[in-house]
XYZ file of C-alpha atoms in Angstrom:
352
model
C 106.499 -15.304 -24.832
C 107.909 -12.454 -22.761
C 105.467 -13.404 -19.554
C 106.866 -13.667 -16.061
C 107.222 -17.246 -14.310
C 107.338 -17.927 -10.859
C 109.044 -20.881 -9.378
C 108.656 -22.312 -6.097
C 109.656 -25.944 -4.510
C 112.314 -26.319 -6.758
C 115.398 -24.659 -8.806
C 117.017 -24.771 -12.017
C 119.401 -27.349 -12.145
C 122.682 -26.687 -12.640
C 124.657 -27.407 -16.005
C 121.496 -28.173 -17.739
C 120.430 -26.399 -20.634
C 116.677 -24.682 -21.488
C 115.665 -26.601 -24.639
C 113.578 -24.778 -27.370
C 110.374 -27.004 -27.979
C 106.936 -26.686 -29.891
C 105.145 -23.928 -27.800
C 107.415 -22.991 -25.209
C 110.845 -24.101 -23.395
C 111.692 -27.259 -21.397
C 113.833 -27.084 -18.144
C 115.015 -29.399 -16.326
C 114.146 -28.665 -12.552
C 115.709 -29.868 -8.709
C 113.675 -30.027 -6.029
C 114.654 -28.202 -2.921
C 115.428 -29.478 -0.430
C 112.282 -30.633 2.065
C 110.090 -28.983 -0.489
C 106.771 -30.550 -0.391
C 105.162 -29.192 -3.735
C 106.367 -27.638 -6.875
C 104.696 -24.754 -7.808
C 104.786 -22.978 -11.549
C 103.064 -19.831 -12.278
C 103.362 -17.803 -15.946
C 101.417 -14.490 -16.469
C 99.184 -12.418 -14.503
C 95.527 -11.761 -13.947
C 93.285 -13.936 -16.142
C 96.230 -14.865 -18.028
C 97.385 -16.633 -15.464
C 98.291 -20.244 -15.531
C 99.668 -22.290 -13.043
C 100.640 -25.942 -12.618
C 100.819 -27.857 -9.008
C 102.834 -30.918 -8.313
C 103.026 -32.921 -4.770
C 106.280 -33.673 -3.811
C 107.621 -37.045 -1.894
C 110.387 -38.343 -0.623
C 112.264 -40.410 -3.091
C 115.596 -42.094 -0.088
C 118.791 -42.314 -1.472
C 119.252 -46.445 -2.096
C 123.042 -46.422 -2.949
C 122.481 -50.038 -2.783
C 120.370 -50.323 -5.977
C 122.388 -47.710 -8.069
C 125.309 -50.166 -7.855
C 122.959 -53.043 -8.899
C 121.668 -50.626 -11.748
C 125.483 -49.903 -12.447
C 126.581 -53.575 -12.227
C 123.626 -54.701 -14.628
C 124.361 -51.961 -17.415
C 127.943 -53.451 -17.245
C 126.504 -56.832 -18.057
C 127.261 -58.199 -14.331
C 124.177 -59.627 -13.904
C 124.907 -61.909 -10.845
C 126.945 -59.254 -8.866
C 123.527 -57.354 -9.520
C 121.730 -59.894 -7.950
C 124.247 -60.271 -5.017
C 123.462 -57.176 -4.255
C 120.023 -56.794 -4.412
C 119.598 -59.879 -2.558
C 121.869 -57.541 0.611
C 118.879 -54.722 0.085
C 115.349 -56.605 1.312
C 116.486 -57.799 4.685
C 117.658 -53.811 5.870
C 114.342 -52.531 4.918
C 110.571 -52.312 5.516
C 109.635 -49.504 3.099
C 107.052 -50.220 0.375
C 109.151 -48.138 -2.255
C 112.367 -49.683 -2.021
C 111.130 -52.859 -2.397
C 109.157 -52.681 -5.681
C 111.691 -50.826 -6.844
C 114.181 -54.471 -5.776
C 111.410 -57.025 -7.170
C 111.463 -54.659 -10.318
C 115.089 -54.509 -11.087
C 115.082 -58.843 -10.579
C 112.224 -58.717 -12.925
C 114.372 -56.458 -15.745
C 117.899 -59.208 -14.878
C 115.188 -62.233 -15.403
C 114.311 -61.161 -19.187
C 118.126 -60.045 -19.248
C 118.684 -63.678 -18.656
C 116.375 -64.877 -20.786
C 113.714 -65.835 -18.317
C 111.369 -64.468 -20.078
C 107.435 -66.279 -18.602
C 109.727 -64.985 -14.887
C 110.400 -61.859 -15.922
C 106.467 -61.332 -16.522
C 105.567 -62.716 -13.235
C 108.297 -60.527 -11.802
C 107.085 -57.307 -13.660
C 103.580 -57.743 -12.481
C 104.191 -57.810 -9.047
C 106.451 -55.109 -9.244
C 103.528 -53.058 -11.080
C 101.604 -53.849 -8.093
C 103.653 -52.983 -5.476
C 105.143 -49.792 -6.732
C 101.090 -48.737 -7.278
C 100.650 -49.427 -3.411
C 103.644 -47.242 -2.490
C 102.258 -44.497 -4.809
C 105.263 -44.996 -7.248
C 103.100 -44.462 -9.762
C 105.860 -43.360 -12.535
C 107.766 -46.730 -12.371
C 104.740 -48.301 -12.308
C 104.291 -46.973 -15.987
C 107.664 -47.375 -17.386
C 107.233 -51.513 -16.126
C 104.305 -51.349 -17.702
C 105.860 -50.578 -20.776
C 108.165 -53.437 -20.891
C 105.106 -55.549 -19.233
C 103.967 -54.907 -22.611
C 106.832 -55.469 -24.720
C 107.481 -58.837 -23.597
C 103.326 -60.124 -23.700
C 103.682 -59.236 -27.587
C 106.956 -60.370 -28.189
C 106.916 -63.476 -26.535
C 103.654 -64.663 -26.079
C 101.648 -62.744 -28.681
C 99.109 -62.178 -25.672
C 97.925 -58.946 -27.620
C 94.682 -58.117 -25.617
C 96.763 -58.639 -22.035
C 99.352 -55.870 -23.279
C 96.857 -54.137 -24.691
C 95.137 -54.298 -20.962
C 98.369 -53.345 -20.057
C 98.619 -50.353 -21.825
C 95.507 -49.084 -20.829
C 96.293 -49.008 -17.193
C 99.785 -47.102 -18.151
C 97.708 -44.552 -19.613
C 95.489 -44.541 -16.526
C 98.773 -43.747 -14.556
C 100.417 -41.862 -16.144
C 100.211 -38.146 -14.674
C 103.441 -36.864 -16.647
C 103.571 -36.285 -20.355
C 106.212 -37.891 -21.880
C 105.113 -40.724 -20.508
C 100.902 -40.658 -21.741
C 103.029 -39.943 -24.882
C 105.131 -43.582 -25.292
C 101.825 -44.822 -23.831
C 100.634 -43.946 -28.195
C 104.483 -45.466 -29.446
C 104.018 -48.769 -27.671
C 100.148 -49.386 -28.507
C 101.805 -48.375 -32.184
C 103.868 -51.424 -31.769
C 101.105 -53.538 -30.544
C 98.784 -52.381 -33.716
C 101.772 -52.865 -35.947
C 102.583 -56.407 -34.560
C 98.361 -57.365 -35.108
C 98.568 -56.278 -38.731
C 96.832 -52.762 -38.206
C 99.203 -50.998 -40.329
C 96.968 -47.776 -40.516
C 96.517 -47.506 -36.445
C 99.815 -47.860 -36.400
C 101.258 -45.194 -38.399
C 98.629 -42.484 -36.944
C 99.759 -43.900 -33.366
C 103.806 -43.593 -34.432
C 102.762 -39.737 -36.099
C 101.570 -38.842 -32.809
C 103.966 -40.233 -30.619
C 106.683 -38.294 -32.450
C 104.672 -35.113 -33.342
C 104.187 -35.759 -29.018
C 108.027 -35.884 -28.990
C 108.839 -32.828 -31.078
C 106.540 -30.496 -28.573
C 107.759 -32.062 -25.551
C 111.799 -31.911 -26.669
C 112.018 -35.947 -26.517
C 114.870 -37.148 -28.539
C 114.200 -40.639 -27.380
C 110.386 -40.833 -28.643
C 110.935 -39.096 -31.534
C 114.138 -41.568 -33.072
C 111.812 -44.600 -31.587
C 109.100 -43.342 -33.474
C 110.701 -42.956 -36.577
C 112.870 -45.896 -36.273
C 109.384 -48.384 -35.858
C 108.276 -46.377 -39.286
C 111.020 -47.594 -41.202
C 110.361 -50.810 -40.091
C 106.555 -50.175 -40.817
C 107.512 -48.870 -45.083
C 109.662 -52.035 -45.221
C 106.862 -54.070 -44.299
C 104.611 -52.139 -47.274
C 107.382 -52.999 -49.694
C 109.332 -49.257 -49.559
C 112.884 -50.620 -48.767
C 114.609 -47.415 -50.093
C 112.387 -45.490 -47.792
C 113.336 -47.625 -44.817
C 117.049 -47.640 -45.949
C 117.060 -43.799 -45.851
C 115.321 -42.939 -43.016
C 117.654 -45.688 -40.975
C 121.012 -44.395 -42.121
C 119.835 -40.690 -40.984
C 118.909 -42.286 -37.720
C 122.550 -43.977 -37.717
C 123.954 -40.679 -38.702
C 122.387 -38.459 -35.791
C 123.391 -40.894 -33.020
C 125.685 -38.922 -30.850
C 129.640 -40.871 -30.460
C 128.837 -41.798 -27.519
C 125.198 -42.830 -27.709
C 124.455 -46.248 -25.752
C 125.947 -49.154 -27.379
C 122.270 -51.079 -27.384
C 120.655 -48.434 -29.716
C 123.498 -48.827 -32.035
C 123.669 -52.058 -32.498
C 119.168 -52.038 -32.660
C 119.712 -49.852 -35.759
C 122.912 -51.447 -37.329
C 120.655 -54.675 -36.926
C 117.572 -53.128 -38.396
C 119.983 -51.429 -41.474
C 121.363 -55.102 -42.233
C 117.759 -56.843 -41.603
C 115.745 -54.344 -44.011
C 118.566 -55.108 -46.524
C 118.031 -58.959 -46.606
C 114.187 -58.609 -46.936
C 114.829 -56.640 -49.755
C 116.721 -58.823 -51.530
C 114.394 -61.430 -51.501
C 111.992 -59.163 -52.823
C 114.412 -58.475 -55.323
C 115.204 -54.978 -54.443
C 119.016 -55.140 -54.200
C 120.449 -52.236 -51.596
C 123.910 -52.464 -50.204
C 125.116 -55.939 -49.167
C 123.816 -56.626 -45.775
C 126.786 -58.155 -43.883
C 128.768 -55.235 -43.033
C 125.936 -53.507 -40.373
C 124.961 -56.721 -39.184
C 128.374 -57.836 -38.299
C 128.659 -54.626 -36.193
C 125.934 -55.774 -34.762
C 126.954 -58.806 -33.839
C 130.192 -57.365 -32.108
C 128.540 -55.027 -30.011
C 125.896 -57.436 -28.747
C 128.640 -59.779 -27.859
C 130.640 -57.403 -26.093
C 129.608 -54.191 -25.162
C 125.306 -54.789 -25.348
C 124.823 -58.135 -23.294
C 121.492 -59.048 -24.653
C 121.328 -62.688 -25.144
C 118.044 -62.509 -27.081
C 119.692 -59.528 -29.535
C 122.777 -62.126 -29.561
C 120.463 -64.941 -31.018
C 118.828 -63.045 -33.427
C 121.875 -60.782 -34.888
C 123.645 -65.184 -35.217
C 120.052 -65.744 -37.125
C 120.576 -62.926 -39.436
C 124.173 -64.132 -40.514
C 123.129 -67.470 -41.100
C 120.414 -65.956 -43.111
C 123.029 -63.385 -45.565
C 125.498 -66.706 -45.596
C 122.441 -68.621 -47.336
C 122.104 -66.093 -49.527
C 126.048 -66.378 -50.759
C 125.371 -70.182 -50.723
C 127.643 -70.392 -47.776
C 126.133 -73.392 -45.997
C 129.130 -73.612 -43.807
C 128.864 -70.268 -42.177
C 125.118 -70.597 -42.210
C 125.187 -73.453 -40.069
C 127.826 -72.186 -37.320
C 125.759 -68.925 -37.159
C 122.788 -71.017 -36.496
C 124.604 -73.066 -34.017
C 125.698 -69.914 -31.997
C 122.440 -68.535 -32.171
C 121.320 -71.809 -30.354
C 124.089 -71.444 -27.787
C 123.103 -67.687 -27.276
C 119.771 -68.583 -25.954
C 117.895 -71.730 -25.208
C 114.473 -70.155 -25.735
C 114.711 -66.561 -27.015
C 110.793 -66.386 -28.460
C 108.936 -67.915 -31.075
C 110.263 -65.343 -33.960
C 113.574 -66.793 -33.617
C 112.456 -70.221 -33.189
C 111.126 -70.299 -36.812
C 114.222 -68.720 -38.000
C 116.067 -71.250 -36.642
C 113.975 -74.044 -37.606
C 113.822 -71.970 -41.705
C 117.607 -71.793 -41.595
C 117.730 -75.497 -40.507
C 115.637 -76.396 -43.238
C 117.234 -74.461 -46.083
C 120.611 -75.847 -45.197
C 119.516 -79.554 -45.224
C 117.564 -78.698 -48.349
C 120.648 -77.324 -49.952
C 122.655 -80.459 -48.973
């Protein structure tokens, strides 16, 4: 506190607030214009510290902000429209890693899933031979995502990881580098690994001001005290999660929690824990992921979960036109749902 800092290569940016984190302040910074390096200096003497960063050109691509635009508004094919108008006008290396990554992200959006994969692994590579080593990471981290999820390939996203972590030359992102091996230890069964690698991921979020680490982090513990049996826990710590989304928070994360509220709920009751009834947040879910969150994979499973509460009223009806639109969400969303679908199947021919 109360030493001097010198800026050069870049400038506050306008409108956007100094945030108060562990240890110091965070700002967000724009780089001036033809600025080669960023350089920050605090203190004096041997006190001083100071902190280097090479600048590069990042070209304006107005083409793939209104594919970005177009995909977050669910228009998946006029997102591939235009992408497909963006390789033939250029040579550079960036721009198109940048294209093969965006068709990878609208393959898994479309359920594509062993595509989307392929898709992301080139992209890795060719954003690490243009020296986009940043989005490298971050399709690392859905790389990763989708090896677990899908394929339970646990050592290649574990492989994965590693080389994120390799990468990775900016904090925040070394930091989700610990959330997402978290998930991959909590998906193995390593329930220990995974709560130290969740602690530090959000104690990692706290000093660097991340909201985003820190409610992922806790939201992947709540899911990690249901597992041990602690469904109050989890049922706390997800309505305060529910509570400090802002009105406007992305519709997505939302309808993730309301989906994870009304999932920890049913679990419960079959372990004879009885919370409040589950329908009501998984319902919400439901609308948003049929509306506002296009996710046909989120779709499926929020069906799954309905068919799942209806058994539990004995509703064998309802249970089996859940489980019917859950099939008509997504022809293969992943072996999870699979076995839901083939457990719900069972249960209502059982009951019949």
């Amino acid at each position: 506190g109360g030493a001097e800092a010198v800026l050069s290569g870049a400038r506050r940016t306008p409108g956007a607030p100094a945030v108060q984190v562990a240890g110091g302040v965070r700002l967000d910074l724009t780089a001036d214009a033809n600025a080669q390096r960023l350089v920050l200096q605090v203190g004096s003497g041997d006190d001083l510290a100071r902190f280097e960063l090479e600048l590069g050109e990042d070209p304006a691509v107005p083409a793939l902000d209104d594919a970005k635009t177009a995909r977050s508004g669910g228009e998946r094919v006029e997102a591939r429209r235009i992408l497909a108008s963006v390789g033939p006008q250029t040579e550079d290396a960036g721009i198109l890693a940048r294209v093969r990554s965006l068709q990878a992200r609208l393959d898994n959006d479309d359920g594509r899933t062993d595509v989307a994969i392929v898709g992301l692994r080139e992209a890795i590579s060719a954003h690490r031979r243009a020296g986009q080593t940043s989005e490298a990471v971050h399709d690392a981290f859905l790389l990763s995502v989708l090896l677990r999820y899908h394929g339970r390939r646990y050592s290649e996203a574990r492989e994965t990881l590693e080389t994120a972590y390799e990468l990775a030359f900016d904090a925040e992102d070394r930091a989700f580098v610990h959330y997402y091996a978290a998930l991959a230890a909590k998906d193995t069964g390593d329930t220990r690994a995974a709560l130290e690698g969740l602690s530090r991921a959000e104690a990692d979020g706290v000093r660097l001001g991340s909201e985003l680490l820190i409610r992922v982090s806790r939201t992947v513990r709540a899911t990690v005290a249901m597992g041990l049996g602690r469904f109050e826990e989890a049922e706390q710590a997800r309505q305060q999660l529910l509570a400090a989304l802002a009105p406007d928070a992305a519709p997505c994360v939302r309808a993730g929690l309301l989906n994870d509220v009304g999932w920890s709920r049913l679990l419960a009751a079959e372990a004879g824990v009885e919370l409040a009834p589950p329908e009501g947040p998984l319902e919400s879910a439901l609308a948003l992921y049929a509306s506002e969150c296009d996710r046909p994979t989120d779709l499926a499973n929020a069906h799954v979960n309905l068919a799942l509460a209806a058994l539990r009223r004995h509703d064998h009806a309802t249970a089996r036109d859940h489980l019917a639109a859950s099939r008509g969400a997504h022809p293969d969303p992943g072996p999870d749902i699979r076995f839901w679908w083939s457990d719900v199947d069972a249960r209502v021919h059982l009951a019949q």
